[in-house]
Amino acid sequence: MKSKITIHFLLVLLIFYLKINLSYAQKEDFVWTFGYAVVIDSLSSNGGFNIDFNTNPPSVYRVNRKINFLGTSSSICDSEGRLIAYSNGCQIANASNEYLERGERILSDQGQFGNFLCKFGFTLYFSTLMLPVPESGDECVSLFHFSVKWTGEAPEYFYNDTLFITLICKDLVQKEFRISELKKIVDIQNFMNGYFTATKHANGKDWWIVQKERWTNKYLLYLLKKDGKIEKKTDYAGENVIWGNCYPQNKFSPDGRKYAWFDPCIGLYIMDFDRRAGVFSNPVLIPTWTNYNIYSTGGMEFSPSSRFIYCTTQDSVWQLDLHSKEVAESRTLVQVWDGFRRNGDGIETNFLFAQSGPDGKIYITNLTNYIHVINKPNLKGTACDFRQRGIVAPTVVGGAMPYFPNYRLGALPDIMPEKGDFIVTPNPSMNQLQIHTDLDYISVKLFDITGREFFVPFDGAGWVDLSNVPAGVYILALYSEWGTRLAARRVVKM
């Protein structure tokens, strides 16, 4: 009788951990969509292309599609990396590059103004976001998008004024993704252009979506929950920072603990974020150190480790160390534009917007078909290995950098580790585990009880892959960039 109870308990435990670990095998950001001035001519520098991270190195290939990306680009894959849908805020298309039914003109109610914008794929930059619907598996995804209001007044002329959610779910009969709910109003506000981002709730399932209000210190937070339900709240953080007439970029750190935006006309703004309560704190403004002013572009991205912030100022790329006592003084110049211009039209291959890839690298776009790559963003200073024009795409980017939150961010443990220590979750684990710590580590090693080392893939953002390791008890050790062993902990592979 006792053995039957034990077997039943182990089966329940096995199913529980299987469900947990399957949720970590997320590849929603494995296909990035780019392109402008869609054409069929395969020899033209205009048209569409994808970056596909289902291969290593990622594949870059031309795509004949109907959608332009001049202002914003969002796409989403299923958990296995298969493209589901993508959007530029004007249209929604599927993996076959056909419009979804009712997805051809989602700004059609804005008359001639909307038609003019959508002809060029020009919704305001970073104004779309695609997220999986919590607890829906691969059955439903959501698109958050805006309507655009024309003011006719400088410096903005137009801004986002209504936030919508569109649900795209798999048809139970034909197993195809269709729009199940179109343009449900989430909120009507004076939204600030370019300040739209997301991170997971501390429960590892729901999503915090953040949008800044125009010209105030008010942050609007929307919690996406099961079945597409949304809860709203607001938070006031820092001083009332007026828009600097530049084009900013904002992000959450991969671990969800920091939020930052960079505007080259104002500077770098950094805050702590509580993923449980949805509250900002400890705002710090590092005044701009650039010579740019009105209508300049500033990009930013966190390193996968969440330690470094990279800021782009068109002709330069800077790194700041969040673990430094004086973050502003840690600013290091890691790259200067070499002056290269694209043959034929002379367009600058400079530095605009940045996005971290699922391969642990950071990609930086410009208006040409060249994309810059930071190969080792977790390393300090020029050791980050910046490669100008690391990717040569078949067509021009079009000005829009796709935005993806950290889909692989897990739940916070109930008890966080003490300073100088670390914990892992889940432990035991069947496939992947996540490290939680404040230690400055850049690599991990896994040993069995005899001291034999096992190679385990580590993404630099806290995730360790144990899928190819035999079941057993192991020691996981964290190491600094100098090879110093910082801490170790026992882990169990089921």
Coordinates of C-alpha atoms in Angstrom, one line a residue:
M1 CA 0.0 0.0 0.0
K2 CA 2.8 2.4 0.9
S3 CA 4.6 1.8 -2.4
K4 CA 1.4 2.6 -4.3
I5 CA 1.0 5.9 -2.5
T6 CA 4.7 6.7 -3.2
I7 CA 4.3 6.0 -6.9
H8 CA 1.1 8.1 -7.0
F9 CA 2.9 11.0 -5.3
L10 CA 5.9 10.8 -7.7
L11 CA 3.6 10.8 -10.7
V12 CA 1.8 13.9 -9.4
L13 CA 5.1 15.6 -8.7
L14 CA 6.3 14.6 -12.2
I15 CA 3.3 16.1 -13.9
F16 CA 3.6 19.3 -11.8
Y17 CA 7.2 19.9 -12.7
L18 CA 6.5 19.0 -16.3
K19 CA 3.9 21.7 -16.5
I20 CA 6.2 24.2 -14.9
N21 CA 9.2 23.5 -17.2
L22 CA 7.1 23.4 -20.4
S23 CA 6.0 26.9 -19.6
Y24 CA 9.7 28.0 -19.7
A25 CA 10.2 26.6 -23.3
Q26 CA 8.9 29.8 -24.7
K27 CA 10.0 31.0 -28.2
E28 CA 7.4 33.7 -28.8
D29 CA 10.1 36.1 -30.0
F30 CA 11.9 33.8 -32.5
V31 CA 10.7 35.6 -35.7
W32 CA 11.3 39.3 -36.2
T33 CA 9.5 41.1 -39.1
F34 CA 11.0 44.1 -41.0
G35 CA 10.7 45.9 -44.3
Y36 CA 9.3 48.9 -46.1
A37 CA 8.0 49.8 -49.6
V38 CA 6.8 46.2 -50.3
V39 CA 7.7 45.0 -53.7
I40 CA 7.8 41.6 -55.5
D41 CA 11.1 42.2 -57.3
S42 CA 13.6 40.1 -55.5
L43 CA 16.5 42.3 -56.7
S44 CA 15.0 45.5 -55.2
S45 CA 16.5 46.9 -51.9
N46 CA 12.9 47.5 -50.8
G47 CA 10.6 44.9 -49.5
G48 CA 10.2 42.7 -46.5
F49 CA 12.5 40.3 -44.6
N50 CA 12.5 38.2 -41.4
I51 CA 15.2 37.4 -38.8
D52 CA 14.5 33.8 -37.7
F53 CA 16.1 32.6 -34.5
N54 CA 15.0 29.0 -35.0
T55 CA 18.4 28.5 -36.5
N56 CA 21.9 29.2 -35.1
P57 CA 23.1 31.7 -36.3
P58 CA 19.7 33.2 -37.1
S59 CA 18.4 33.1 -40.6
V60 CA 17.8 36.3 -42.5
Y61 CA 15.6 36.0 -45.6
R62 CA 13.3 38.0 -47.9
V63 CA 9.6 37.8 -47.4
N64 CA 6.9 39.0 -49.9
R65 CA 4.2 40.5 -47.8
K66 CA 1.6 43.2 -47.9
I67 CA 2.6 45.1 -44.8
N68 CA 5.1 48.0 -44.4
F69 CA 6.9 48.7 -41.1
L70 CA 7.7 52.4 -40.9
G71 CA 6.8 53.1 -37.3
T72 CA 6.1 50.0 -35.4
S73 CA 6.5 46.2 -35.8
S74 CA 5.2 43.4 -33.5
S75 CA 5.1 39.7 -34.1
I76 CA 4.5 36.6 -32.0
C77 CA 5.3 32.9 -32.3
D78 CA 3.9 29.9 -30.5
S79 CA 6.0 28.3 -27.7
E80 CA 7.9 26.2 -30.4
G81 CA 8.9 29.3 -32.4
R82 CA 6.3 29.0 -35.2
L83 CA 5.1 32.4 -36.4
I84 CA 1.4 33.1 -35.5
A85 CA 0.8 36.7 -36.6
Y86 CA 2.4 40.1 -36.9
S87 CA 1.2 43.7 -37.2
N88 CA 2.2 47.3 -37.9
G89 CA -0.7 48.8 -36.0
C90 CA -2.6 49.2 -39.3
Q91 CA -3.0 45.6 -40.4
I92 CA -2.7 42.1 -39.0
A93 CA -1.3 39.3 -41.0
N94 CA -0.7 35.6 -40.4
A95 CA 2.3 33.3 -41.0
S96 CA 1.2 32.9 -44.6
N97 CA 1.5 36.7 -45.0
E98 CA -2.2 37.0 -45.7
Y99 CA -4.4 39.5 -43.8
L100 CA -6.4 38.0 -41.0
E101 CA -10.2 38.3 -41.6
R102 CA -11.1 41.8 -40.2
G103 CA -7.4 42.5 -39.9
E104 CA -6.8 44.4 -43.1
R105 CA -7.8 47.9 -41.9
I106 CA -7.8 48.2 -38.1
L107 CA -7.5 51.9 -38.4
S108 CA -10.3 52.3 -41.0
D109 CA -12.4 54.4 -38.6
Q110 CA -9.9 57.2 -38.8
G111 CA -10.8 58.3 -42.3
Q112 CA -8.4 59.8 -44.7
F113 CA -5.8 60.5 -42.0
G114 CA -5.7 56.8 -41.0
N115 CA -5.6 55.7 -44.6
F116 CA -2.7 58.0 -45.3
L117 CA -0.7 56.6 -42.4
C118 CA -1.4 53.0 -43.2
K119 CA -0.4 53.4 -46.8
F120 CA 3.1 53.7 -45.5
G121 CA 2.8 51.5 -42.5
F122 CA 3.3 54.6 -40.4
T123 CA 1.7 54.2 -37.0
L124 CA 3.7 55.9 -34.2
Y125 CA 6.8 54.0 -33.2
F126 CA 6.7 51.4 -30.5
S127 CA 2.9 51.5 -30.5
T128 CA 2.0 47.8 -30.8
L129 CA 2.7 44.9 -28.5
M130 CA 1.8 41.2 -28.8
L131 CA 1.5 38.9 -25.8
P132 CA 0.3 35.4 -25.2
V133 CA -3.0 35.4 -23.3
P134 CA -2.2 34.0 -19.8
E135 CA -3.0 30.4 -19.2
S136 CA -4.2 29.8 -22.8
G137 CA -1.2 27.7 -23.9
D138 CA -0.7 28.3 -27.6
E139 CA -4.4 28.9 -28.2
C140 CA -4.8 32.7 -27.9
V141 CA -2.5 35.7 -28.3
S142 CA -3.3 39.4 -27.8
L143 CA -2.4 42.5 -29.9
F144 CA -2.4 45.9 -28.1
H145 CA -2.6 48.8 -30.5
F146 CA -3.7 52.4 -30.6
S147 CA -5.7 54.9 -32.6
V148 CA -3.8 58.1 -33.6
K149 CA -5.0 61.6 -33.0
W150 CA -4.0 64.5 -35.2
T151 CA -3.2 67.8 -33.5
G152 CA -1.6 69.8 -36.2
E153 CA 0.7 71.5 -33.7
A154 CA 4.4 71.2 -33.2
P155 CA 6.3 69.4 -31.9
E156 CA 4.3 66.1 -31.9
Y157 CA 1.5 66.8 -34.5
F158 CA -0.1 63.5 -33.6
Y159 CA -0.2 61.1 -30.7
N160 CA -1.9 57.9 -29.5
D161 CA -5.2 58.5 -27.7
T162 CA -7.1 55.2 -27.5
L163 CA -5.6 51.8 -26.5
F164 CA -7.3 48.7 -27.9
I165 CA -6.8 45.0 -27.4
T166 CA -7.5 42.5 -30.2
L167 CA -7.6 38.8 -29.4
I168 CA -6.4 36.3 -31.9
C169 CA -7.3 32.7 -31.1
K170 CA -7.1 29.3 -32.7
D171 CA -10.3 28.0 -34.4
L172 CA -11.2 24.7 -32.7
V173 CA -12.4 23.2 -36.0
Q174 CA -9.9 24.3 -38.6
K175 CA -7.0 24.9 -36.2
E176 CA -6.3 28.3 -37.8
F177 CA -5.8 31.6 -35.9
R178 CA -8.6 34.1 -36.3
I179 CA -9.5 37.4 -34.8
S180 CA -12.0 36.4 -32.0
E181 CA -12.4 40.0 -30.6
L182 CA -11.5 43.1 -32.5
K183 CA -10.5 46.5 -31.0
K184 CA -11.9 46.2 -27.6
I185 CA -11.2 49.5 -25.9
V186 CA -8.8 49.3 -23.0
D187 CA -8.4 53.0 -22.1
I188 CA -8.7 56.5 -23.6
Q189 CA -5.9 58.8 -22.5
N190 CA -3.3 61.3 -23.7
F191 CA -0.6 58.7 -24.2
M192 CA 3.1 59.6 -24.6
N193 CA 4.6 58.4 -27.9
G194 CA 7.2 55.7 -27.6
Y195 CA 6.6 54.7 -24.0
F196 CA 4.9 51.4 -24.3
T197 CA 6.4 48.2 -22.8
A198 CA 5.6 45.1 -20.7
T199 CA 7.0 42.7 -18.2
K200 CA 5.6 39.6 -16.4
H201 CA 3.8 39.8 -13.1
A202 CA 5.5 38.1 -10.1
N203 CA 3.2 35.1 -10.6
G204 CA 5.0 34.3 -13.9
K205 CA 1.7 34.2 -15.8
D206 CA 0.0 37.6 -16.0
W207 CA 1.5 40.7 -17.8
W208 CA 2.1 44.2 -16.6
I209 CA 1.7 46.6 -19.6
V210 CA 3.0 50.1 -19.0
Q211 CA 2.3 53.3 -20.9
K212 CA 3.3 56.8 -19.9
E213 CA 0.9 59.7 -19.9
R214 CA 1.9 62.7 -22.1
W215 CA 4.0 65.4 -20.3
T216 CA 3.4 64.1 -16.8
N217 CA 4.9 61.7 -14.3
K218 CA 1.9 59.5 -14.4
Y219 CA 2.3 55.9 -15.5
L220 CA -0.7 53.8 -16.6
L221 CA -0.5 50.1 -15.8
Y222 CA -2.7 47.4 -17.3
L223 CA -2.6 43.8 -15.9
L224 CA -3.4 41.3 -18.6
K225 CA -4.9 38.2 -17.0
K226 CA -6.6 34.9 -18.0
D227 CA -9.2 35.1 -20.8
G228 CA -7.9 38.5 -21.9
K229 CA -9.3 40.3 -18.8
I230 CA -7.5 43.5 -17.9
E231 CA -7.1 45.3 -14.5
K232 CA -6.1 49.0 -14.5
K233 CA -4.1 51.1 -12.1
T234 CA -1.9 54.2 -12.1
D235 CA 1.3 55.1 -10.4
Y236 CA 3.2 58.4 -10.1
A237 CA 7.0 58.2 -10.2
G238 CA 9.7 60.9 -10.2
E239 CA 9.4 64.4 -11.4
N240 CA 7.2 65.7 -14.2
V241 CA 9.5 65.3 -17.1
I242 CA 8.5 67.2 -20.2
W243 CA 9.0 65.6 -23.6
G244 CA 12.3 66.5 -25.0
N245 CA 11.3 66.6 -28.7
C246 CA 13.4 63.5 -29.4
Y247 CA 12.4 59.9 -30.1
P248 CA 13.0 57.7 -27.0
Q249 CA 13.0 54.0 -26.2
N250 CA 11.9 52.4 -23.0
K251 CA 12.3 48.9 -21.6
F252 CA 12.0 46.7 -18.5
S253 CA 15.1 44.8 -17.5
P254 CA 15.0 41.0 -18.3
D255 CA 14.6 40.2 -14.6
G256 CA 11.7 42.7 -14.3
R257 CA 13.3 44.6 -11.5
K258 CA 14.2 47.8 -13.4
Y259 CA 12.4 50.1 -15.8
A260 CA 14.2 52.7 -17.9
W261 CA 13.8 55.1 -20.7
F262 CA 16.3 57.0 -22.7
D263 CA 15.6 60.3 -24.5
P264 CA 18.8 61.9 -26.0
C265 CA 17.2 65.3 -25.4
I266 CA 16.6 64.6 -21.7
G267 CA 18.8 61.7 -20.5
L268 CA 18.4 58.3 -19.0
Y269 CA 15.7 57.7 -16.5
I270 CA 15.9 54.6 -14.3
M271 CA 13.5 53.2 -11.7
D272 CA 12.9 50.1 -9.6
F273 CA 9.8 48.1 -10.3
D274 CA 7.8 45.8 -8.0
R275 CA 6.4 43.0 -10.1
R276 CA 4.0 41.9 -7.4
A277 CA 2.4 45.3 -6.6
G278 CA 3.0 47.1 -10.0
V279 CA 4.8 50.0 -8.3
F280 CA 7.7 52.2 -9.4
S281 CA 10.3 53.5 -6.9
N282 CA 13.7 55.2 -6.6
P283 CA 13.7 57.2 -9.8
V284 CA 17.0 58.5 -11.0
L285 CA 17.6 60.8 -13.9
I286 CA 21.0 60.9 -15.5
P287 CA 21.0 64.1 -17.6
T288 CA 21.8 63.8 -21.3
W289 CA 25.4 63.8 -22.3
T290 CA 24.7 64.0 -26.0
N291 CA 24.8 67.0 -28.4
Y292 CA 21.5 66.0 -30.1
N293 CA 18.4 68.0 -29.9
I294 CA 15.0 68.1 -31.5
Y295 CA 13.8 65.0 -33.4
S296 CA 17.0 63.0 -32.6
T297 CA 16.6 59.3 -32.0
G298 CA 17.8 57.5 -28.8
G299 CA 17.7 53.7 -28.4
M300 CA 18.3 51.6 -25.3
E301 CA 18.4 48.0 -24.1
F302 CA 19.4 46.1 -21.1
S303 CA 22.0 43.3 -21.2
P304 CA 20.5 39.8 -20.7
S305 CA 22.0 39.8 -17.2
S306 CA 20.1 43.0 -16.4
R307 CA 23.4 44.5 -15.2
F308 CA 24.2 46.9 -18.1
I309 CA 22.2 49.5 -20.0
Y310 CA 23.2 50.3 -23.6
C311 CA 22.2 53.7 -25.0
T312 CA 22.5 54.6 -28.7
T313 CA 22.9 58.3 -29.7
Q314 CA 22.9 57.9 -33.5
D315 CA 26.7 58.2 -33.8
S316 CA 27.7 56.5 -30.5
V317 CA 26.8 53.6 -28.2
W318 CA 27.3 53.8 -24.5
Q319 CA 27.3 51.3 -21.7
L320 CA 26.2 52.0 -18.1
D321 CA 26.7 49.6 -15.1
L322 CA 23.7 49.4 -12.8
H323 CA 25.9 47.6 -10.2
S324 CA 28.2 50.6 -9.9
K325 CA 27.8 52.9 -6.9
E326 CA 27.6 55.8 -9.3
V327 CA 25.8 54.7 -12.4
A328 CA 26.3 58.0 -14.2
E329 CA 30.1 57.8 -13.7
S330 CA 30.2 54.2 -15.0
R331 CA 29.2 55.4 -18.5
T332 CA 31.6 53.9 -21.1
L333 CA 31.8 54.5 -24.8
V334 CA 31.8 51.1 -26.5
Q335 CA 31.3 52.1 -30.2
V336 CA 31.5 55.1 -32.5
W337 CA 29.9 55.1 -35.9
D338 CA 32.6 54.6 -38.5
G339 CA 30.9 56.9 -41.1
F340 CA 29.9 54.1 -43.5
R341 CA 27.0 54.9 -45.8
R342 CA 25.0 52.6 -47.9
N343 CA 26.1 52.5 -51.6
G344 CA 23.6 54.0 -54.0
D345 CA 21.7 56.4 -51.7
G346 CA 24.4 57.4 -49.2
I347 CA 22.1 56.8 -46.2
E348 CA 24.0 56.6 -42.9
T349 CA 24.4 53.2 -41.2
N350 CA 24.2 54.8 -37.8
F351 CA 22.7 53.6 -34.5
L352 CA 19.0 54.0 -33.9
F353 CA 16.8 51.5 -31.8
A354 CA 18.0 48.4 -29.9
Q355 CA 16.4 45.0 -29.1
S356 CA 17.8 42.0 -27.2
G357 CA 17.5 38.7 -29.1
P358 CA 16.7 35.3 -27.8
D359 CA 20.3 34.3 -28.6
G360 CA 21.6 36.7 -25.9
K361 CA 22.8 39.3 -28.4
I362 CA 21.6 42.9 -28.9
Y363 CA 20.6 44.1 -32.3
I364 CA 20.7 47.8 -33.4
T365 CA 18.9 49.1 -36.5
N366 CA 19.1 52.1 -38.8
L367 CA 17.3 53.1 -42.0
T368 CA 19.4 50.9 -44.2
N369 CA 19.7 47.1 -44.7
Y370 CA 22.6 46.9 -42.2
I371 CA 22.0 45.8 -38.6
H372 CA 24.6 46.1 -35.9
V373 CA 25.2 43.4 -33.3
I374 CA 26.6 43.3 -29.7
N375 CA 27.7 39.8 -29.4
K376 CA 28.6 39.7 -25.7
P377 CA 26.4 42.3 -24.0
N378 CA 26.9 40.8 -20.5
L379 CA 30.6 41.8 -20.6
K380 CA 31.9 45.1 -19.4
G381 CA 33.1 47.9 -21.7
T382 CA 34.5 47.1 -25.2
A383 CA 34.7 43.4 -24.2
C384 CA 31.0 43.3 -25.2
D385 CA 32.2 42.8 -28.8
F386 CA 30.3 45.3 -30.8
R387 CA 30.2 44.5 -34.6
Q388 CA 29.1 47.3 -36.9
R389 CA 26.9 45.9 -39.8
G390 CA 27.0 42.4 -38.3
I391 CA 24.0 41.5 -40.4
V392 CA 23.4 42.5 -44.0
A393 CA 19.6 42.1 -44.7
P394 CA 18.2 41.6 -48.2
T395 CA 16.0 44.8 -47.9
V396 CA 15.9 48.0 -45.9
V397 CA 14.8 47.8 -42.3
G398 CA 12.2 50.6 -42.8
G399 CA 12.8 52.5 -39.5
A400 CA 10.8 50.1 -37.2
M401 CA 12.6 47.9 -34.7
P402 CA 10.4 45.1 -33.4
Y403 CA 9.8 45.1 -29.7
F404 CA 9.6 42.0 -27.5
P405 CA 9.4 41.7 -23.7
N406 CA 11.1 38.9 -21.9
Y407 CA 8.7 36.1 -22.5
R408 CA 10.9 33.7 -20.5
L409 CA 10.7 35.6 -17.3
G410 CA 9.5 33.2 -14.5
A411 CA 7.7 33.7 -11.3
L412 CA 9.4 35.3 -8.3
P413 CA 10.1 32.9 -5.4
D414 CA 8.2 33.5 -2.2
I415 CA 11.4 34.1 -0.4
M416 CA 14.2 36.0 -2.2
P417 CA 17.9 35.1 -1.5
E418 CA 19.9 37.0 1.0
K419 CA 22.6 39.4 -0.3
G420 CA 25.5 37.5 -1.7
D421 CA 23.7 34.3 -2.1
F422 CA 21.4 32.7 -4.7
I423 CA 18.5 30.4 -5.1
V424 CA 17.2 28.4 -8.1
T425 CA 13.6 27.7 -9.1
P426 CA 12.2 25.1 -9.6
N427 CA 14.4 22.8 -7.6
P428 CA 14.1 19.8 -8.4
S429 CA 13.8 20.6 -12.1
M430 CA 13.2 18.5 -15.2
N431 CA 14.5 20.8 -17.9
Q432 CA 15.3 24.4 -17.0
L433 CA 15.9 26.3 -13.8
Q434 CA 16.2 30.0 -13.1
I435 CA 18.8 31.7 -10.9
H436 CA 17.7 34.5 -8.5
T437 CA 20.6 36.5 -7.1
D438 CA 22.3 39.9 -6.7
L439 CA 25.7 38.4 -7.4
D440 CA 27.8 39.8 -10.3
Y441 CA 28.2 36.5 -12.2
I442 CA 28.6 35.9 -15.9
S443 CA 28.9 32.1 -16.2
V444 CA 27.8 28.9 -14.5
K445 CA 29.3 25.4 -14.1
L446 CA 27.5 22.2 -13.1
F447 CA 29.3 19.3 -11.3
D448 CA 28.1 15.9 -10.1
I449 CA 28.9 14.6 -6.6
T450 CA 32.2 13.2 -7.9
G451 CA 33.4 16.5 -9.2
R452 CA 32.8 15.7 -12.9
E453 CA 31.7 18.8 -14.9
F454 CA 28.7 18.8 -17.2
F455 CA 28.2 21.4 -19.9
V456 CA 24.9 23.2 -19.5
P457 CA 23.6 26.0 -21.8
F458 CA 23.3 29.3 -20.0
D459 CA 21.5 32.2 -21.6
G460 CA 23.2 35.0 -19.5
A461 CA 19.8 36.1 -18.2
G462 CA 19.5 33.5 -15.3
W463 CA 18.2 30.4 -17.2
V464 CA 20.2 27.1 -17.1
D465 CA 19.2 24.3 -19.4
L466 CA 19.4 20.8 -17.8
S467 CA 17.5 18.9 -20.5
N468 CA 20.6 17.0 -21.6
V469 CA 21.9 16.1 -18.1
P470 CA 21.0 12.7 -16.5
A471 CA 18.8 12.7 -13.5
G472 CA 20.7 13.1 -10.2
V473 CA 22.1 15.5 -7.6
Y474 CA 24.5 18.2 -8.8
I475 CA 26.3 21.3 -7.6
L476 CA 25.6 24.5 -9.6
A477 CA 28.4 27.1 -9.2
L478 CA 28.4 30.8 -10.3
Y479 CA 31.5 32.5 -11.5
S480 CA 32.6 36.1 -12.0
E481 CA 34.0 37.5 -15.2
W482 CA 37.5 36.9 -13.8
G483 CA 36.8 33.2 -13.2
T484 CA 36.3 33.5 -9.4
R485 CA 33.8 31.1 -7.9
L486 CA 31.2 33.2 -6.1
A487 CA 28.7 30.7 -4.7
A488 CA 27.4 27.2 -5.2
R489 CA 24.2 25.4 -4.4
R490 CA 22.8 21.9 -4.7
V491 CA 20.3 21.2 -7.5
V492 CA 18.3 18.1 -8.4
K493 CA 17.6 17.0 -11.9
M494 CA 14.5 14.8 -12.1

